[in-house]
GROMACS .gro file of C-alpha atoms in nm:
model
  505
    1UNK     CA    1  15.034  13.124  10.513
    2UNK     CA    2  14.742  13.315  10.362
    3UNK     CA    3  14.535  13.395  10.674
    4UNK     CA    4  14.191  13.553  10.716
    5UNK     CA    5  13.993  13.596  11.038
    6UNK     CA    6  13.630  13.506  10.969
    7UNK     CA    7  13.484  13.606  11.304
    8UNK     CA    8  13.499  13.587  11.683
    9UNK     CA    9  13.248  13.448  11.929
   10UNK     CA   10  13.142  13.642  12.237
   11UNK     CA   11  13.297  13.475  12.542
   12UNK     CA   12  13.222  13.547  12.908
   13UNK     CA   13  13.475  13.303  13.055
   14UNK     CA   14  13.675  13.461  13.339
   15UNK     CA   15  14.026  13.587  13.269
   16UNK     CA   16  14.154  13.396  13.573
   17UNK     CA   17  13.979  13.070  13.480
   18UNK     CA   18  14.127  12.771  13.661
   19UNK     CA   19  13.910  12.484  13.535
   20UNK     CA   20  14.145  12.216  13.390
   21UNK     CA   21  13.907  12.144  13.102
   22UNK     CA   22  13.888  12.513  13.006
   23UNK     CA   23  14.259  12.589  13.044
   24UNK     CA   24  14.592  12.440  12.937
   25UNK     CA   25  14.543  12.187  12.655
   26UNK     CA   26  14.165  12.246  12.681
   27UNK     CA   27  14.188  12.625  12.650
   28UNK     CA   28  13.895  12.715  12.422
   29UNK     CA   29  13.908  12.930  12.112
   30UNK     CA   30  13.687  13.218  12.007
   31UNK     CA   31  13.844  13.308  11.672
   32UNK     CA   32  13.744  13.143  11.342
   33UNK     CA   33  14.010  13.126  11.071
   34UNK     CA   34  14.046  13.062  10.702
   35UNK     CA   35  14.408  12.978  10.620
   36UNK     CA   36  14.553  12.860  10.288
   37UNK     CA   37  14.904  12.753  10.181
   38UNK     CA   38  14.993  12.634  10.530
   39UNK     CA   39  15.357  12.601  10.630
   40UNK     CA   40  15.472  12.239  10.592
   41UNK     CA   41  15.775  12.094  10.768
   42UNK     CA   42  15.876  11.774  10.591
   43UNK     CA   43  15.723  11.619  10.281
   44UNK     CA   44  15.347  11.633  10.230
   45UNK     CA   45  15.242  11.345  10.002
   46UNK     CA   46  15.065  11.457   9.684
   47UNK     CA   47  14.850  11.141   9.686
   48UNK     CA   48  14.687  11.248  10.015
   49UNK     CA   49  14.364  11.398   9.886
   50UNK     CA   50  14.066  11.502  10.099
   51UNK     CA   51  13.979  11.657  10.433
   52UNK     CA   52  14.040  11.567  10.796
   53UNK     CA   53  13.755  11.705  11.008
   54UNK     CA   54  13.755  11.710  11.388
   55UNK     CA   55  13.481  11.815  11.633
   56UNK     CA   56  13.526  11.923  11.994
   57UNK     CA   57  13.355  12.082  12.293
   58UNK     CA   58  13.458  12.449  12.299
   59UNK     CA   59  13.303  12.654  12.583
   60UNK     CA   60  13.236  13.026  12.549
   61UNK     CA   61  13.042  13.079  12.875
   62UNK     CA   62  13.086  12.953  13.233
   63UNK     CA   63  12.851  12.677  13.343
   64UNK     CA   64  12.506  12.811  13.433
   65UNK     CA   65  12.527  12.674  13.788
   66UNK     CA   66  12.904  12.670  13.815
   67UNK     CA   67  12.957  12.296  13.752
   68UNK     CA   68  13.113  12.289  13.407
   69UNK     CA   69  13.161  11.942  13.258
   70UNK     CA   70  13.410  11.885  12.973
   71UNK     CA   71  13.124  11.777  12.743
   72UNK     CA   72  12.922  12.100  12.797
   73UNK     CA   73  13.106  12.316  12.543
   74UNK     CA   74  12.972  12.427  12.206
   75UNK     CA   75  13.068  12.235  11.894
   76UNK     CA   76  13.368  12.373  11.709
   77UNK     CA   77  13.480  12.194  11.395
   78UNK     CA   78  13.840  12.203  11.269
   79UNK     CA   79  13.946  12.100  10.919
   80UNK     CA   80  14.274  12.043  10.741
   81UNK     CA   81  14.234  11.982  10.369
   82UNK     CA   82  14.490  11.823  10.138
   83UNK     CA   83  14.502  11.878   9.763
   84UNK     CA   84  14.787  11.882   9.511
   85UNK     CA   85  15.052  11.855   9.780
   86UNK     CA   86  14.925  12.161   9.969
   87UNK     CA   87  14.721  12.205  10.287
   88UNK     CA   88  14.457  12.450  10.409
   89UNK     CA   89  14.280  12.502  10.743
   90UNK     CA   90  13.936  12.615  10.862
   91UNK     CA   91  13.769  12.625  11.203
   92UNK     CA   92  13.408  12.727  11.272
   93UNK     CA   93  13.155  12.703  11.551
   94UNK     CA   94  12.855  12.487  11.469
   95UNK     CA   95  12.566  12.733  11.454
   96UNK     CA   96  12.331  12.532  11.673
   97UNK     CA   97  12.012  12.680  11.812
   98UNK     CA   98  12.174  12.678  12.155
   99UNK     CA   99  12.494  12.849  12.044
  100UNK     CA  100  12.305  13.127  11.867
  101UNK     CA  101  12.067  13.182  12.160
  102UNK     CA  102  12.350  13.207  12.411
  103UNK     CA  103  12.551  13.437  12.186
  104UNK     CA  104  12.250  13.667  12.170
  105UNK     CA  105  12.192  13.649  12.547
  106UNK     CA  106  12.561  13.677  12.636
  107UNK     CA  107  12.542  13.399  12.896
  108UNK     CA  108  12.469  13.030  12.949
  109UNK     CA  109  12.098  12.946  12.928
  110UNK     CA  110  12.096  12.569  12.977
  111UNK     CA  111  12.213  12.350  13.263
  112UNK     CA  112  12.514  12.131  13.197
  113UNK     CA  113  12.566  11.759  13.236
  114UNK     CA  114  12.676  11.787  13.600
  115UNK     CA  115  12.405  12.038  13.690
  116UNK     CA  116  12.035  12.023  13.780
  117UNK     CA  117  11.837  12.033  13.455
  118UNK     CA  118  11.520  12.177  13.613
  119UNK     CA  119  11.713  12.494  13.693
  120UNK     CA  120  11.783  12.570  13.326
  121UNK     CA  121  11.684  12.919  13.222
  122UNK     CA  122  11.572  12.763  12.895
  123UNK     CA  123  11.359  12.449  12.886
  124UNK     CA  124  11.360  12.376  12.511
  125UNK     CA  125  11.693  12.205  12.450
  126UNK     CA  126  11.733  11.868  12.285
  127UNK     CA  127  11.885  11.583  12.483
  128UNK     CA  128  11.786  11.244  12.618
  129UNK     CA  129  11.775  11.397  12.965
  130UNK     CA  130  11.551  11.680  12.845
  131UNK     CA  131  11.609  12.053  12.896
  132UNK     CA  132  11.973  12.013  12.790
  133UNK     CA  133  12.141  12.225  12.522
  134UNK     CA  134  12.235  12.034  12.209
  135UNK     CA  135  12.592  12.148  12.149
  136UNK     CA  136  12.639  11.915  11.848
  137UNK     CA  137  12.991  11.885  11.986
  138UNK     CA  138  13.057  11.512  12.014
  139UNK     CA  139  13.099  11.343  11.678
  140UNK     CA  140  13.133  11.425  11.311
  141UNK     CA  141  13.058  11.196  11.017
  142UNK     CA  142  13.048  11.238  10.639
  143UNK     CA  143  12.741  11.131  10.441
  144UNK     CA  144  12.579  11.229  10.113
  145UNK     CA  145  12.833  11.502  10.038
  146UNK     CA  146  12.825  11.690  10.369
  147UNK     CA  147  12.967  11.658  10.719
  148UNK     CA  148  12.719  11.591  11.001
  149UNK     CA  149  12.786  11.691  11.362
  150UNK     CA  150  12.601  11.522  11.647
  151UNK     CA  151  12.554  11.520  12.025
  152UNK     CA  152  12.611  11.226  12.258
  153UNK     CA  153  12.278  11.260  12.442
  154UNK     CA  154  12.081  11.278  12.118
  155UNK     CA  155  11.989  11.588  11.921
  156UNK     CA  156  11.976  11.735  11.575
  157UNK     CA  157  12.228  11.653  11.306
  158UNK     CA  158  12.380  11.975  11.177
  159UNK     CA  159  12.488  11.980  10.813
  160UNK     CA  160  12.835  12.127  10.763
  161UNK     CA  161  13.001  12.229  10.436
  162UNK     CA  162  13.303  11.993  10.423
  163UNK     CA  163  13.531  12.266  10.289
  164UNK     CA  164  13.426  12.602  10.436
  165UNK     CA  165  13.271  12.449  10.754
  166UNK     CA  166  12.972  12.680  10.714
  167UNK     CA  167  12.666  12.545  10.897
  168UNK     CA  168  12.411  12.457  10.627
  169UNK     CA  169  12.119  12.391  10.863
  170UNK     CA  170  11.977  12.078  11.020
  171UNK     CA  171  11.937  11.744  10.847
  172UNK     CA  172  11.566  11.682  10.788
  173UNK     CA  173  11.579  11.374  10.565
  174UNK     CA  174  11.321  11.526  10.333
  175UNK     CA  175  11.075  11.593  10.614
  176UNK     CA  176  11.116  11.267  10.809
  177UNK     CA  177  11.348  11.415  11.075
  178UNK     CA  178  11.357  11.535  11.352
  179UNK     CA  179  11.212  11.274  11.585
  180UNK     CA  180  11.116  11.342  11.943
  181UNK     CA  181  11.442  11.182  12.054
  182UNK     CA  182  11.676  11.317  11.786
  183UNK     CA  183  11.979  11.108  11.689
  184UNK     CA  184  12.269  10.993  11.906
  185UNK     CA  185  12.631  11.059  11.826
  186UNK     CA  186  12.807  10.802  11.608
  187UNK     CA  187  12.573  10.750  11.314
  188UNK     CA  188  12.748  10.503  11.084
  189UNK     CA  189  12.796  10.572  10.711
  190UNK     CA  190  12.850  10.253  10.511
  191UNK     CA  191  13.101  10.321  10.229
  192UNK     CA  192  12.980  10.018  10.035
  193UNK     CA  193  12.608  10.105  10.012
  194UNK     CA  194  12.605  10.479  10.075
  195UNK     CA  195  12.358  10.425  10.361
  196UNK     CA  196  12.391  10.571  10.709
  197UNK     CA  197  12.274  10.372  11.012
  198UNK     CA  198  12.180  10.545  11.339
  199UNK     CA  199  12.009  10.503  11.676
  200UNK     CA  200  11.859  10.716  11.951
  201UNK     CA  201  11.752  10.660  12.310
  202UNK     CA  202  11.541  10.819  12.582
  203UNK     CA  203  11.351  10.774  12.906
  204UNK     CA  204  11.023  10.644  12.762
  205UNK     CA  205  10.946  10.298  12.621
  206UNK     CA  206  11.066  10.137  12.403
  207UNK     CA  207  11.376  10.340  12.513
  208UNK     CA  208  11.568  10.301  12.185
  209UNK     CA  209  11.507  10.333  11.810
  210UNK     CA  210  11.719  10.226  11.515
  211UNK     CA  211  11.704  10.355  11.159
  212UNK     CA  212  11.862  10.374  10.815
  213UNK     CA  213  11.904  10.670  10.580
  214UNK     CA  214  11.980  10.591  10.216
  215UNK     CA  215  12.243  10.743   9.989
  216UNK     CA  216  12.001  11.014   9.876
  217UNK     CA  217  11.927  11.130  10.229
  218UNK     CA  218  11.586  10.964  10.262
  219UNK     CA  219  11.480  10.785  10.579
  220UNK     CA  220  11.407  10.432  10.460
  221UNK     CA  221  11.380  10.244  10.789
  222UNK     CA  222  11.296  10.328  11.152
  223UNK     CA  223  11.193  10.087  11.425
  224UNK     CA  224  11.164  10.073  11.802
  225UNK     CA  225  11.403   9.856  12.007
  226UNK     CA  226  11.254   9.740  12.335
  227UNK     CA  227  11.488   9.764  12.634
  228UNK     CA  228  11.423   9.679  13.002
  229UNK     CA  229  11.441  10.049  13.088
  230UNK     CA  230  11.624  10.373  13.006
  231UNK     CA  231  11.983  10.312  12.898
  232UNK     CA  232  12.290  10.515  12.799
  233UNK     CA  233  12.429  10.361  12.477
  234UNK     CA  234  12.696  10.566  12.306
  235UNK     CA  235  12.794  10.385  11.987
  236UNK     CA  236  12.686  10.112  11.745
  237UNK     CA  237  12.838   9.896  11.471
  238UNK     CA  238  12.729   9.729  11.149
  239UNK     CA  239  12.818   9.447  10.911
  240UNK     CA  240  12.718   9.377  10.553
  241UNK     CA  241  12.374   9.248  10.659
  242UNK     CA  242  12.327   9.347  11.024
  243UNK     CA  243  12.339   9.633  11.273
  244UNK     CA  244  12.473   9.576  11.625
  245UNK     CA  245  12.318   9.768  11.916
  246UNK     CA  246  12.392   9.739  12.287
  247UNK     CA  247  12.236   9.739  12.633
  248UNK     CA  248  12.526   9.807  12.872
  249UNK     CA  249  12.476   9.784  13.250
  250UNK     CA  250  12.573  10.147  13.317
  251UNK     CA  251  12.260  10.360  13.314
  252UNK     CA  252  12.048  10.607  13.504
  253UNK     CA  253  11.932  10.496  13.850
  254UNK     CA  254  11.558  10.428  13.803
  255UNK     CA  255  11.454  10.561  14.145
  256UNK     CA  256  11.647  10.883  14.091
  257UNK     CA  257  11.506  10.919  13.742
  258UNK     CA  258  11.152  10.906  13.880
  259UNK     CA  259  11.244  11.201  14.101
  260UNK     CA  260  11.380  11.394  13.803
  261UNK     CA  261  11.745  11.331  13.890
  262UNK     CA  262  11.988  11.190  13.634
  263UNK     CA  263  12.249  10.989  13.822
  264UNK     CA  264  12.410  10.694  13.646
  265UNK     CA  265  12.545  10.377  13.807
  266UNK     CA  266  12.732  10.071  13.687
  267UNK     CA  267  12.565   9.738  13.771
  268UNK     CA  268  12.844   9.474  13.772
  269UNK     CA  269  12.597   9.196  13.849
  270UNK     CA  270  12.424   9.251  13.514
  271UNK     CA  271  12.563   9.128  13.180
  272UNK     CA  272  12.627   9.350  12.884
  273UNK     CA  273  12.378   9.263  12.609
  274UNK     CA  274  12.461   9.287  12.239
  275UNK     CA  275  12.172   9.302  11.996
  276UNK     CA  276  12.201   9.186  11.634
  277UNK     CA  277  11.928   9.303  11.398
  278UNK     CA  278  11.895   9.276  11.017
  279UNK     CA  279  11.977   9.615  10.866
  280UNK     CA  280  11.616   9.665  10.758
  281UNK     CA  281  11.472   9.441  11.032
  282UNK     CA  282  11.182   9.512  11.264
  283UNK     CA  283  11.262   9.561  11.632
  284UNK     CA  284  11.103   9.224  11.707
  285UNK     CA  285  11.374   9.053  11.498
  286UNK     CA  286  11.664   9.160  11.718
  287UNK     CA  287  11.864   8.874  11.876
  288UNK     CA  288  12.031   8.948  12.209
  289UNK     CA  289  12.356   8.794  12.333
  290UNK     CA  290  12.484   8.819  12.691
  291UNK     CA  291  12.850   8.910  12.751
  292UNK     CA  292  13.074   8.987  13.047
  293UNK     CA  293  12.956   9.288  13.244
  294UNK     CA  294  13.125   9.606  13.119
  295UNK     CA  295  13.058   9.933  12.941
  296UNK     CA  296  13.181   9.998  12.589
  297UNK     CA  297  13.212  10.358  12.484
  298UNK     CA  298  13.339  10.296  12.131
  299UNK     CA  299  13.331  10.007  11.885
  300UNK     CA  300  13.592   9.995  11.607
  301UNK     CA  301  13.423   9.765  11.355
  302UNK     CA  302  13.213   9.452  11.301
  303UNK     CA  303  13.197   9.193  11.026
  304UNK     CA  304  13.051   8.853  10.937
  305UNK     CA  305  13.250   8.530  10.957
  306UNK     CA  306  13.034   8.233  10.861
  307UNK     CA  307  12.762   8.198  11.127
  308UNK     CA  308  12.933   8.451  11.349
  309UNK     CA  309  12.913   8.826  11.391
  310UNK     CA  310  13.256   8.950  11.496
  311UNK     CA  311  13.253   9.275  11.692
  312UNK     CA  312  13.554   9.473  11.816
  313UNK     CA  313  13.572   9.763  12.057
  314UNK     CA  314  13.716   9.883  12.387
  315UNK     CA  315  13.626   9.681  12.697
  316UNK     CA  316  13.639   9.874  13.024
  317UNK     CA  317  13.783   9.702  13.329
  318UNK     CA  318  13.640   9.969  13.561
  319UNK     CA  319  13.339  10.148  13.409
  320UNK     CA  320  13.281  10.330  13.738
  321UNK     CA  321  13.623  10.417  13.887
  322UNK     CA  322  13.635  10.443  14.265
  323UNK     CA  323  13.670  10.786  14.423
  324UNK     CA  324  13.984  10.749  14.633
  325UNK     CA  325  13.949  11.095  14.785
  326UNK     CA  326  14.291  11.190  14.651
  327UNK     CA  327  14.371  11.471  14.411
  328UNK     CA  328  14.192  11.793  14.327
  329UNK     CA  329  13.815  11.819  14.303
  330UNK     CA  330  13.850  11.815  13.925
  331UNK     CA  331  14.058  11.498  13.928
  332UNK     CA  332  13.796  11.331  14.147
  333UNK     CA  333  13.486  11.450  13.962
  334UNK     CA  334  13.620  11.366  13.615
  335UNK     CA  335  13.817  11.053  13.704
  336UNK     CA  336  13.594  10.840  13.477
  337UNK     CA  337  13.718  11.029  13.169
  338UNK     CA  338  14.076  10.903  13.196
  339UNK     CA  339  14.156  10.593  12.992
  340UNK     CA  340  14.375  10.443  13.264
  341UNK     CA  341  14.101  10.487  13.527
  342UNK     CA  342  13.852  10.304  13.305
  343UNK     CA  343  14.109  10.044  13.198
  344UNK     CA  344  14.016  10.037  12.831
  345UNK     CA  345  14.152   9.749  12.621
  346UNK     CA  346  14.086   9.644  12.262
  347UNK     CA  347  13.850   9.344  12.279
  348UNK     CA  348  13.664   9.105  12.047
  349UNK     CA  349  13.319   8.949  12.081
  350UNK     CA  350  13.201   8.662  11.858
  351UNK     CA  351  12.825   8.602  11.838
  352UNK     CA  352  12.707   8.282  11.671
  353UNK     CA  353  12.369   8.337  11.506
  354UNK     CA  354  12.313   7.962  11.464
  355UNK     CA  355  12.393   7.842  11.817
  356UNK     CA  356  12.314   8.160  12.010
  357UNK     CA  357  12.649   8.147  12.190
  358UNK     CA  358  12.898   8.428  12.250
  359UNK     CA  359  13.273   8.410  12.293
  360UNK     CA  360  13.502   8.700  12.381
  361UNK     CA  361  13.874   8.768  12.406
  362UNK     CA  362  14.108   9.052  12.490
  363UNK     CA  363  14.313   9.159  12.190
  364UNK     CA  364  14.566   9.379  12.365
  365UNK     CA  365  14.708   9.448  12.710
  366UNK     CA  366  14.768   9.812  12.615
  367UNK     CA  367  14.531  10.078  12.743
  368UNK     CA  368  14.400  10.251  12.432
  369UNK     CA  369  14.072  10.397  12.306
  370UNK     CA  370  13.922  10.614  12.030
  371UNK     CA  371  14.014  10.359  11.765
  372UNK     CA  372  13.978  10.414  11.391
  373UNK     CA  373  14.014  10.184  11.090
  374UNK     CA  374  14.053  10.229  10.717
  375UNK     CA  375  13.700  10.357  10.634
  376UNK     CA  376  13.683  10.137  10.324
  377UNK     CA  377  13.675   9.833  10.557
  378UNK     CA  378  13.373   9.943  10.758
  379UNK     CA  379  13.141   9.644  10.810
  380UNK     CA  380  13.395   9.411  10.647
  381UNK     CA  381  13.685   9.203  10.787
  382UNK     CA  382  13.972   9.431  10.891
  383UNK     CA  383  14.315   9.381  11.040
  384UNK     CA  384  14.438   9.717  11.169
  385UNK     CA  385  14.303   9.953  11.435
  386UNK     CA  386  14.466  10.290  11.502
  387UNK     CA  387  14.402  10.406  11.859
  388UNK     CA  388  14.506  10.667  12.114
  389UNK     CA  389  14.701  10.626  12.437
  390UNK     CA  390  14.602  10.840  12.733
  391UNK     CA  391  14.765  11.061  12.994
  392UNK     CA  392  14.729  10.893  13.336
  393UNK     CA  393  14.448  11.052  13.533
  394UNK     CA  394  14.335  11.295  13.263
  395UNK     CA  395  14.124  11.301  12.947
  396UNK     CA  396  14.414  11.370  12.711
  397UNK     CA  397  14.584  11.164  12.436
  398UNK     CA  398  14.963  11.135  12.436
  399UNK     CA  399  15.037  10.892  12.155
  400UNK     CA  400  14.922  10.649  11.886
  401UNK     CA  401  14.915  10.271  11.861
  402UNK     CA  402  14.865  10.064  11.547
  403UNK     CA  403  14.703   9.738  11.659
  404UNK     CA  404  14.745   9.437  11.431
  405UNK     CA  405  14.445   9.227  11.537
  406UNK     CA  406  14.566   8.927  11.338
  407UNK     CA  407  14.918   8.890  11.478
  408UNK     CA  408  14.862   9.078  11.804
  409UNK     CA  409  15.163   9.301  11.741
  410UNK     CA  410  15.161   9.676  11.802
  411UNK     CA  411  15.348   9.973  11.661
  412UNK     CA  412  15.368  10.293  11.866
  413UNK     CA  413  15.445  10.662  11.844
  414UNK     CA  414  15.469  10.884  12.153
  415UNK     CA  415  15.391  11.252  12.098
  416UNK     CA  416  15.623  11.359  12.379
  417UNK     CA  417  15.587  11.533  12.712
  418UNK     CA  418  15.341  11.822  12.697
  419UNK     CA  419  15.207  11.734  12.349
  420UNK     CA  420  14.853  11.598  12.313
  421UNK     CA  421  14.676  11.448  12.014
  422UNK     CA  422  14.332  11.403  11.865
  423UNK     CA  423  14.141  11.104  11.733
  424UNK     CA  424  14.349  10.989  11.436
  425UNK     CA  425  14.196  10.902  11.099
  426UNK     CA  426  14.329  10.659  10.843
  427UNK     CA  427  14.323  10.825  10.499
  428UNK     CA  428  14.374  10.581  10.209
  429UNK     CA  429  14.604  10.732   9.950
  430UNK     CA  430  14.490  10.780   9.590
  431UNK     CA  431  14.512  10.439   9.424
  432UNK     CA  432  14.542  10.257   9.757
  433UNK     CA  433  14.585   9.879   9.719
  434UNK     CA  434  14.593   9.757  10.080
  435UNK     CA  435  14.432   9.811  10.418
  436UNK     CA  436  14.722  10.013  10.559
  437UNK     CA  437  14.822  10.171  10.227
  438UNK     CA  438  14.765  10.534  10.320
  439UNK     CA  439  14.825  10.795  10.586
  440UNK     CA  440  14.737  10.867  10.946
  441UNK     CA  441  14.627  11.223  11.016
  442UNK     CA  442  14.583  11.392  11.353
  443UNK     CA  443  14.602  11.733  11.522
  444UNK     CA  444  14.819  11.814  11.821
  445UNK     CA  445  14.825  12.064  12.105
  446UNK     CA  446  15.187  12.145  12.192
  447UNK     CA  447  15.204  12.315  12.533
  448UNK     CA  448  15.583  12.344  12.514
  449UNK     CA  449  15.582  12.561  12.203
  450UNK     CA  450  15.230  12.706  12.246
  451UNK     CA  451  15.117  12.589  11.903
  452UNK     CA  452  14.919  12.326  11.717
  453UNK     CA  453  15.013  12.116  11.419
  454UNK     CA  454  14.853  11.864  11.191
  455UNK     CA  455  15.070  11.552  11.167
  456UNK     CA  456  15.075  11.313  10.871
  457UNK     CA  457  15.222  10.962  10.915
  458UNK     CA  458  15.278  10.674  10.676
  459UNK     CA  459  15.027  10.418  10.807
  460UNK     CA  460  15.272  10.136  10.732
  461UNK     CA  461  15.555  10.298  10.932
  462UNK     CA  462  15.397  10.476  11.227
  463UNK     CA  463  15.704  10.440  11.450
  464UNK     CA  464  15.916  10.636  11.199
  465UNK     CA  465  15.731  10.951  11.301
  466UNK     CA  466  15.544  11.206  11.090
  467UNK     CA  467  15.621  11.260  10.724
  468UNK     CA  468  15.494  11.614  10.754
  469UNK     CA  469  15.407  11.867  11.022
  470UNK     CA  470  15.163  12.140  10.922
  471UNK     CA  471  15.153  12.455  11.135
  472UNK     CA  472  14.804  12.577  11.230
  473UNK     CA  473  14.721  12.948  11.287
  474UNK     CA  474  14.653  12.913  11.661
  475UNK     CA  475  14.693  12.660  11.940
  476UNK     CA  476  14.364  12.473  11.932
  477UNK     CA  477  14.169  12.310  12.213
  478UNK     CA  478  14.212  11.940  12.276
  479UNK     CA  479  13.931  11.748  12.112
  480UNK     CA  480  13.744  11.428  12.057
  481UNK     CA  481  13.604  11.269  11.743
  482UNK     CA  482  13.704  11.309  11.380
  483UNK     CA  483  13.637  11.178  11.030
  484UNK     CA  484  13.801  11.160  10.688
  485UNK     CA  485  13.634  11.251  10.360
  486UNK     CA  486  13.823  11.165  10.042
  487UNK     CA  487  13.830  11.432   9.774
  488UNK     CA  488  13.650  11.196   9.536
  489UNK     CA  489  13.350  11.197   9.776
  490UNK     CA  490  13.320  11.578   9.794
  491UNK     CA  491  13.104  11.733   9.520
  492UNK     CA  492  13.309  11.949   9.283
  493UNK     CA  493  13.639  11.887   9.465
  494UNK     CA  494  13.846  11.806   9.157
  495UNK     CA  495  13.677  12.039   8.910
  496UNK     CA  496  13.704  12.360   9.112
  497UNK     CA  497  14.008  12.584   9.070
  498UNK     CA  498  14.020  12.623   9.449
  499UNK     CA  499  13.888  12.375   9.709
  500UNK     CA  500  13.667  12.639   9.872
  501UNK     CA  501  13.481  12.685   9.542
  502UNK     CA  502  13.394  12.316   9.504
  503UNK     CA  503  13.046  12.316   9.651
  504UNK     CA  504  12.950  12.628   9.457
  505UNK     CA  505  12.976  12.454   9.121
   0.00000   0.00000   0.00000
């Protein structure tokens, strides 16, 4: 391994830290690495070509008021690149305004999710709640040649070099961005048109906006979406001709919001509403469908089938798990983060645009979430979803499931006791000819051996185990969302002598 330390962040976390989402599998990192010619155990396919990029919340300071939430950390992006049968690794903090300000101050300046926002030392953070630091730590997508990191409560999109992970600044869409509300996590690049669809939300009417950025990075559409009040949407979906937005019945309590308090509550007596809007449609053109009351954190895909819009995602049996009073304070406070507590199952909704009716069905009895598909099938009919299984009671992933949504069969791989995974991408191989003709790529945190690896599976034979294990320089923190960018989509990737020189050409 050819290893270089690029830098270290100033951390003020206590040496005897006992917070479960800042220790163990969630132990944060402060060192940034550049590592080439990584050690490979097994056979690394030479037709795996591109980069796996994963974002995560990585704290460097204690919570300002002592109530650290797992989503409060600063964005740190990890990358494993594959070219010519070799692998390289990078990890870098996203240089957000908040990260830089707190590094200069040497302490936390903004209140966290579980804290009182009016007590923030700084009052100029992005966020749908206001006065909240934008950590750009939730999601990562790839559009128009660069990676884009984003924040779940709306913020800036930070442009990231997809090879070096250097922060290139904020997306401005040629002067049309930022908006007052920023952009939510989970903007959706469409591989067929080169467009990227997005939404945002806030506490003032119309409470949501939807927009489209074209393949050149220009904002070409932006419209308000009227909702009954402030909501907390997290994800969206799209088809060839439509975007699908949502109004889920888990949102801020209106009376508390008027008093400046941001407490959310699930309303089981209210339906979930799904909104279908033409991709360049005005907000007045949206058509709403009512579904069973639930909250959906992540959708996997949507597509058109005759008069119907078919939408798939993870239905929650218990969007607001009951506090049983058992377990540690951390187990009780963060109980809603565990997949088993929420009861997440792969689900399908069918919305008929001609009759206005909606039908829904559960696709699996397995508790899974954080599903990914072959990116080439985004917005088009798909068959396979690759999802994570969770550790009971905790926000950790302990295995993978390949869902066949046509036959209902499942293929599994368990990571093993004390080993935890990341959101797994499907990377089509060079010359791919089928939906599952490619590889599954993920990162692991192995507490038994105190190390991290990148695992590569044959997507057609998940249960056989990894084809290759790639040793990373340091045990990384457990993480959330990821994306795949094929080498053919990265400017200069195949003409540069070294991958890190590609964007300099």
